[in-house]
Amino acid sequence: DCKKNMSLPASLGDRRLVTSYVSSELEARRLLVAAKPPEREPGVPSTTAALRAVNRELEAALETAMLASYDTIACELDGTTYFVKRQPKRVARPVSTEAVARAFDGVTAGAVRAKRKEAPTLGPIDTIVACMVDEMNFDTDLWTTCARMVLDTAGVRTKKVAAMPGSDGKVRIMPATAEIVGLARRQLQLKGARTNAVAASRESRQRAQQLRKSSAAYADDLMRVVAVEEQRGRQVVHEDASGTRAKLSVAERQVSAKSITVPMLAKGGLLKKVAAASIDTTVYGDDPVRFITPEVRDALVSAFRAFEVEHKKANATVVRSLKVRALPGRKAGATAAPVTGKAHSSRGSTGSLYGLE
């Protein structure tokens, strides 16, 4: 009866692939776990959280200094002068049909004429698109602004705040208070600790990455092995000489298309395609000022909505990947799996077992 429940064993090459892949993945996970920082004591914030808190205080101090018309704060630390600076960063957010409508509504005849004077070589559609991009660049709903607080040894060369009446217009530097010096020192310490932690775990992380990269070359072959075994009603289960067991399977996940953003519309030429499909120059002529009509607005919004739907459908993908799931080890006293590498089934089980070669 036991033999009736057994399927034909997989080929020797397939067994070796399974053993190699699962062993490499388990070793990569072990390396990544070892690379993690040690557990913190209860109530002690992480380095990242502590650094974020310090940066908030430094940003508040810089804001106070700027309200007093100072451009930066100078901190003396161990014979080195550091200047407190804020490095702003903008992150693009998804563009909606409403944002496209707002951008078109913001375009005026004066803005179009100014753009044509600024860039006379632009065609009529390019001109209206450039004006819309300008509107989108200033639309706060389409951008998330964040800032990094840095301590830089290079001084501030240009003014960051308006010059005070009667001043010479030069950069004003505020000497740091003892509290700000303490914050600056704390930031350098936290950044140093984070750098050291990353350096200490770099070798383990790189080794784990190499293991996964080398194993990924055989992913397609392994997916085929899993598919064949599943058709036979069998699970691919790896077990090594120590009794460590893991199941190999194929996972699928739906990956949505990337959101449409202002850089994608501007640099990728997507907004121009939408505008070209919406504006009939045989009707409106070559003067972009004549494009500013409710009819063109409605056509533009409609074309963008259709493009958005098409973009989502065309760029959505299904990603198939191999999944290794650890299984409970054998109980004490149980018969260990053979290490000959042959696939076999236990009585009453439909799972296949791959031992070490």
XYZ file of C-alpha atoms in Angstrom:
357
model
C 0.000 0.000 0.000
C 2.858 2.306 0.753
C 4.252 1.880 -2.737
C 0.891 2.820 -4.263
C 1.088 6.228 -2.546
C 4.581 6.949 -3.814
C 5.380 8.874 -6.984
C 8.412 8.390 -9.142
C 11.446 10.136 -7.646
C 12.751 13.266 -9.319
C 16.003 13.222 -11.277
C 19.342 13.443 -9.516
C 20.015 16.847 -11.091
C 16.717 18.224 -9.789
C 17.439 16.940 -6.293
C 20.804 18.633 -6.318
C 19.218 21.909 -7.444
C 16.676 21.788 -4.618
C 19.306 20.935 -2.031
C 21.640 23.685 -3.211
C 18.931 26.362 -3.376
C 17.303 25.633 -0.019
C 20.651 25.294 1.762
C 21.829 28.611 0.298
C 18.605 30.383 1.277
C 18.710 29.065 4.847
C 22.354 30.115 5.157
C 21.530 33.587 3.751
C 18.786 33.999 6.348
C 21.155 32.942 9.106
C 23.697 35.520 7.952
C 21.081 38.283 7.840
C 19.860 37.425 11.328
C 23.447 37.535 12.578
C 23.901 40.939 10.899
C 21.051 42.496 12.870
C 22.036 44.768 15.757
C 21.699 43.327 19.255
C 18.381 43.665 21.038
C 17.884 47.000 22.779
C 16.974 47.298 26.402
C 13.310 48.160 27.091
C 12.695 51.887 26.861
C 15.926 52.612 24.966
C 15.204 54.176 21.545
C 16.903 52.877 18.429
C 19.771 54.786 16.847
C 17.470 55.880 14.023
C 14.790 57.143 16.419
C 17.353 58.958 18.581
C 18.907 60.562 15.499
C 15.495 61.662 14.265
C 14.776 63.318 17.628
C 18.131 65.136 17.602
C 17.535 66.361 14.053
C 14.124 67.721 15.025
C 15.719 69.763 17.779
C 18.468 70.997 15.451
C 15.868 72.001 12.859
C 13.913 73.931 15.503
C 17.103 75.703 16.561
C 17.890 76.633 12.958
C 14.344 77.911 12.432
C 14.714 80.139 15.493
C 18.042 81.447 14.186
C 16.543 82.207 10.771
C 13.695 84.123 12.376
C 16.434 86.312 13.848
C 17.835 86.750 10.286
C 20.767 84.353 10.740
C 21.607 82.087 7.797
C 23.267 79.301 9.739
C 24.651 78.265 13.127
C 28.365 77.625 13.731
C 29.352 74.879 16.188
C 32.899 74.379 17.464
C 33.562 70.685 18.130
C 37.047 69.412 18.947
C 38.742 72.177 16.990
C 36.496 71.831 13.929
C 33.791 74.289 12.916
C 30.546 72.747 11.747
C 27.704 74.710 10.180
C 24.119 73.585 10.734
C 22.382 73.241 7.371
C 19.074 71.986 6.099
C 19.061 69.975 2.890
C 15.528 69.944 1.467
C 14.328 67.050 -0.656
C 11.199 66.772 -2.756
C 9.517 63.445 -3.446
C 6.976 63.234 -6.261
C 3.473 62.025 -5.428
C 0.954 60.453 -7.832
C -0.730 62.759 -10.342
C -4.506 62.553 -10.460
C -6.925 63.729 -13.136
C -7.885 66.553 -10.787
C -4.223 67.653 -10.650
C -4.068 67.701 -14.458
C -7.222 69.841 -14.510
C -5.739 72.207 -11.913
C -2.553 72.544 -13.942
C -4.478 73.425 -17.086
C -6.677 75.882 -15.190
C -3.555 77.611 -13.889
C -2.194 78.302 -17.375
C -2.894 81.864 -18.477
C -2.401 83.678 -21.753
C 0.355 85.746 -20.139
C 2.174 82.622 -18.986
C 1.965 81.139 -22.488
C 3.371 84.287 -24.089
C 6.158 84.440 -21.517
C 7.031 80.789 -22.205
C 7.127 81.404 -25.970
C 9.412 84.356 -25.402
C 11.619 82.276 -23.081
C 11.742 79.274 -25.458
C 10.788 80.433 -28.982
C 11.770 77.087 -30.550
C 9.032 75.189 -28.707
C 6.041 74.117 -30.740
C 2.518 75.107 -29.698
C 1.742 71.821 -27.915
C 5.184 71.781 -26.275
C 4.532 75.296 -25.012
C 1.225 74.460 -23.350
C 2.762 71.303 -21.877
C 5.703 73.275 -20.461
C 3.286 75.730 -18.841
C 1.322 72.867 -17.294
C 4.511 71.285 -15.944
C 5.427 74.618 -14.355
C 2.040 74.631 -12.615
C 2.527 71.040 -11.433
C 5.976 71.817 -10.048
C 4.383 74.357 -7.712
C 1.384 72.186 -6.806
C 2.010 71.193 -3.188
C -0.403 68.254 -3.499
C 1.957 66.630 -5.992
C 5.090 66.838 -3.870
C 6.193 65.775 -0.409
C 8.942 67.979 0.988
C 11.301 66.745 3.674
C 14.634 67.984 4.947
C 17.849 66.485 6.293
C 19.749 68.296 9.015
C 23.484 68.106 8.344
C 26.625 69.418 9.984
C 28.907 70.646 7.230
C 32.427 71.985 7.533
C 31.863 74.124 4.428
C 30.386 77.505 5.225
C 27.210 79.008 3.787
C 28.007 80.976 0.642
C 24.587 82.421 -0.207
C 21.998 84.003 2.024
C 19.133 81.783 3.120
C 16.977 84.527 4.613
C 16.117 88.043 3.534
C 18.645 90.683 4.489
C 17.712 93.002 7.298
C 17.050 96.661 6.408
C 20.252 98.608 6.524
C 22.485 95.498 6.603
C 25.329 94.834 4.179
C 23.570 91.761 2.733
C 26.301 89.344 3.804
C 25.750 85.883 5.269
C 25.065 86.072 9.002
C 26.345 83.282 11.243
C 25.005 82.696 14.734
C 27.384 81.224 17.336
C 25.983 77.999 18.778
C 24.755 77.871 22.342
C 25.930 75.104 24.665
C 22.654 73.263 24.044
C 23.100 73.335 20.260
C 26.726 72.199 20.594
C 25.467 69.258 22.637
C 22.912 68.399 19.967
C 25.543 68.609 17.251
C 27.912 66.351 19.191
C 25.088 63.874 19.774
C 24.251 63.800 16.075
C 27.859 63.033 15.141
C 27.996 60.278 17.760
C 24.776 58.661 16.535
C 25.835 58.840 12.904
C 29.174 57.306 13.816
C 27.467 54.486 15.710
C 25.185 53.805 12.747
C 28.122 53.786 10.338
C 30.049 51.363 12.552
C 27.019 49.066 12.833
C 26.587 48.994 9.065
C 30.312 48.323 8.565
C 30.284 45.499 11.121
C 27.443 43.702 9.345
C 28.551 44.470 5.786
C 30.439 41.203 5.282
C 27.472 39.059 6.395
C 25.009 41.028 4.271
C 27.238 40.843 1.211
C 27.722 37.106 1.658
C 23.948 36.615 1.955
C 23.423 38.701 -1.171
C 25.997 36.622 -3.087
C 24.328 33.372 -2.039
C 20.922 34.566 -3.214
C 22.310 35.989 -6.440
C 24.038 32.723 -7.367
C 20.926 30.696 -6.507
C 18.661 32.999 -8.542
C 20.312 31.734 -11.739
C 18.469 28.419 -11.286
C 15.083 29.880 -10.280
C 13.341 28.951 -13.539
C 14.572 25.339 -13.353
C 13.441 25.068 -9.741
C 9.996 26.462 -10.547
C 9.685 23.746 -13.172
C 10.635 21.090 -10.589
C 8.035 22.400 -8.139
C 5.352 22.485 -10.850
C 6.073 18.867 -11.859
C 5.996 17.670 -8.238
C 2.731 19.516 -7.550
C 1.146 17.891 -10.606
C 2.099 14.553 -9.053
C 0.457 15.618 -5.796
C 3.768 15.916 -3.999
C 5.408 18.713 -2.002
C 9.083 19.549 -2.358
C 10.490 19.247 1.148
C 14.220 19.449 1.844
C 15.779 17.833 4.891
C 19.460 17.829 5.745
C 21.475 15.474 7.947
C 20.777 17.574 11.053
C 17.016 17.184 10.665
C 16.387 20.755 9.468
C 13.385 20.711 7.169
C 12.088 23.317 4.716
C 9.411 23.380 2.051
C 10.118 24.850 -1.385
C 7.155 26.336 -3.244
C 6.337 28.986 -5.840
C 4.643 32.208 -4.737
C 2.866 34.664 -7.019
C 2.108 38.296 -6.282
C 0.540 41.066 -8.285
C 2.772 44.118 -8.740
C 0.918 47.285 -9.653
C 2.232 49.750 -12.185
C 4.281 52.644 -10.919
C 2.262 55.736 -10.111
C 2.289 58.515 -12.694
C 4.299 61.442 -11.328
C 5.310 64.876 -12.584
C 8.867 63.769 -13.580
C 7.350 60.872 -15.546
C 4.948 63.196 -17.331
C 7.587 65.826 -18.063
C 10.787 63.915 -18.788
C 9.114 60.853 -20.262
C 7.075 62.911 -22.703
C 3.830 61.362 -21.474
C 2.023 64.657 -20.924
C 2.894 65.702 -24.473
C 1.291 62.509 -25.806
C -1.853 63.205 -23.803
C -1.947 66.825 -24.986
C -1.333 65.858 -28.613
C -4.285 63.449 -28.448
C -6.496 66.178 -26.966
C -5.666 69.251 -29.049
C -6.568 69.436 -32.731
C -4.312 72.087 -34.225
C -6.401 72.111 -37.411
C -9.219 73.531 -35.296
C -7.313 75.766 -32.856
C -4.377 76.742 -35.042
C -0.749 77.102 -33.982
C -1.278 79.733 -31.288
C -1.152 77.955 -27.883
C -3.149 80.793 -26.338
C -6.161 79.563 -28.309
C -5.813 76.141 -26.606
C -7.013 77.623 -23.301
C -10.656 76.651 -23.661
C -13.103 74.540 -21.607
C -13.367 72.099 -24.532
C -9.622 71.463 -24.589
C -9.623 71.133 -20.787
C -12.323 68.458 -20.878
C -10.600 66.593 -23.706
C -7.275 66.735 -21.886
C -8.733 65.378 -18.632
C -10.563 62.633 -20.510
C -7.427 61.644 -22.429
C -5.364 61.542 -19.259
C -7.962 59.373 -17.509
C -7.893 56.905 -20.420
C -4.096 56.959 -20.472
C -3.984 56.295 -16.721
C -6.192 53.203 -17.108
C -4.095 51.943 -20.020
C -0.873 52.595 -18.098
C -2.065 50.566 -15.112
C -3.127 47.640 -17.281
C -0.013 47.619 -19.450
C 2.484 47.886 -16.607
C 0.886 45.639 -13.976
C 2.801 42.381 -13.719
C 2.626 39.082 -11.885
C 5.906 38.206 -10.188
C 6.631 34.543 -9.514
C 9.286 33.731 -6.949
C 10.529 30.771 -4.966
C 9.504 30.586 -1.335
C 11.372 28.617 1.316
C 9.344 27.942 4.465
C 10.956 26.335 7.486
C 9.138 23.278 8.810
C 9.225 21.758 12.285
C 12.151 19.364 12.697
C 11.769 15.680 13.356
C 10.814 14.640 16.857
C 13.439 13.096 19.108
C 13.834 9.403 18.339
C 12.271 9.652 14.888
C 14.042 8.035 11.991
C 16.220 10.571 10.220
C 15.802 11.177 6.497
C 18.221 9.292 4.265
C 21.060 11.438 3.007
C 21.348 9.658 -0.332
C 19.418 12.407 -2.073
C 16.538 10.199 -3.200
C 12.997 11.533 -3.071
C 10.713 9.376 -0.988
C 7.317 9.461 0.709
C 6.338 8.476 4.225
C 3.369 6.196 4.847
C 0.156 8.144 4.545
C 1.992 11.227 3.232
C 2.093 12.777 -0.222
C 5.169 14.899 0.430
C 8.489 14.225 -1.265
C 11.704 14.571 0.703
C 15.000 15.727 -0.753
C 18.055 14.793 1.287
C 21.606 16.034 0.986
C 23.773 14.661 -1.789
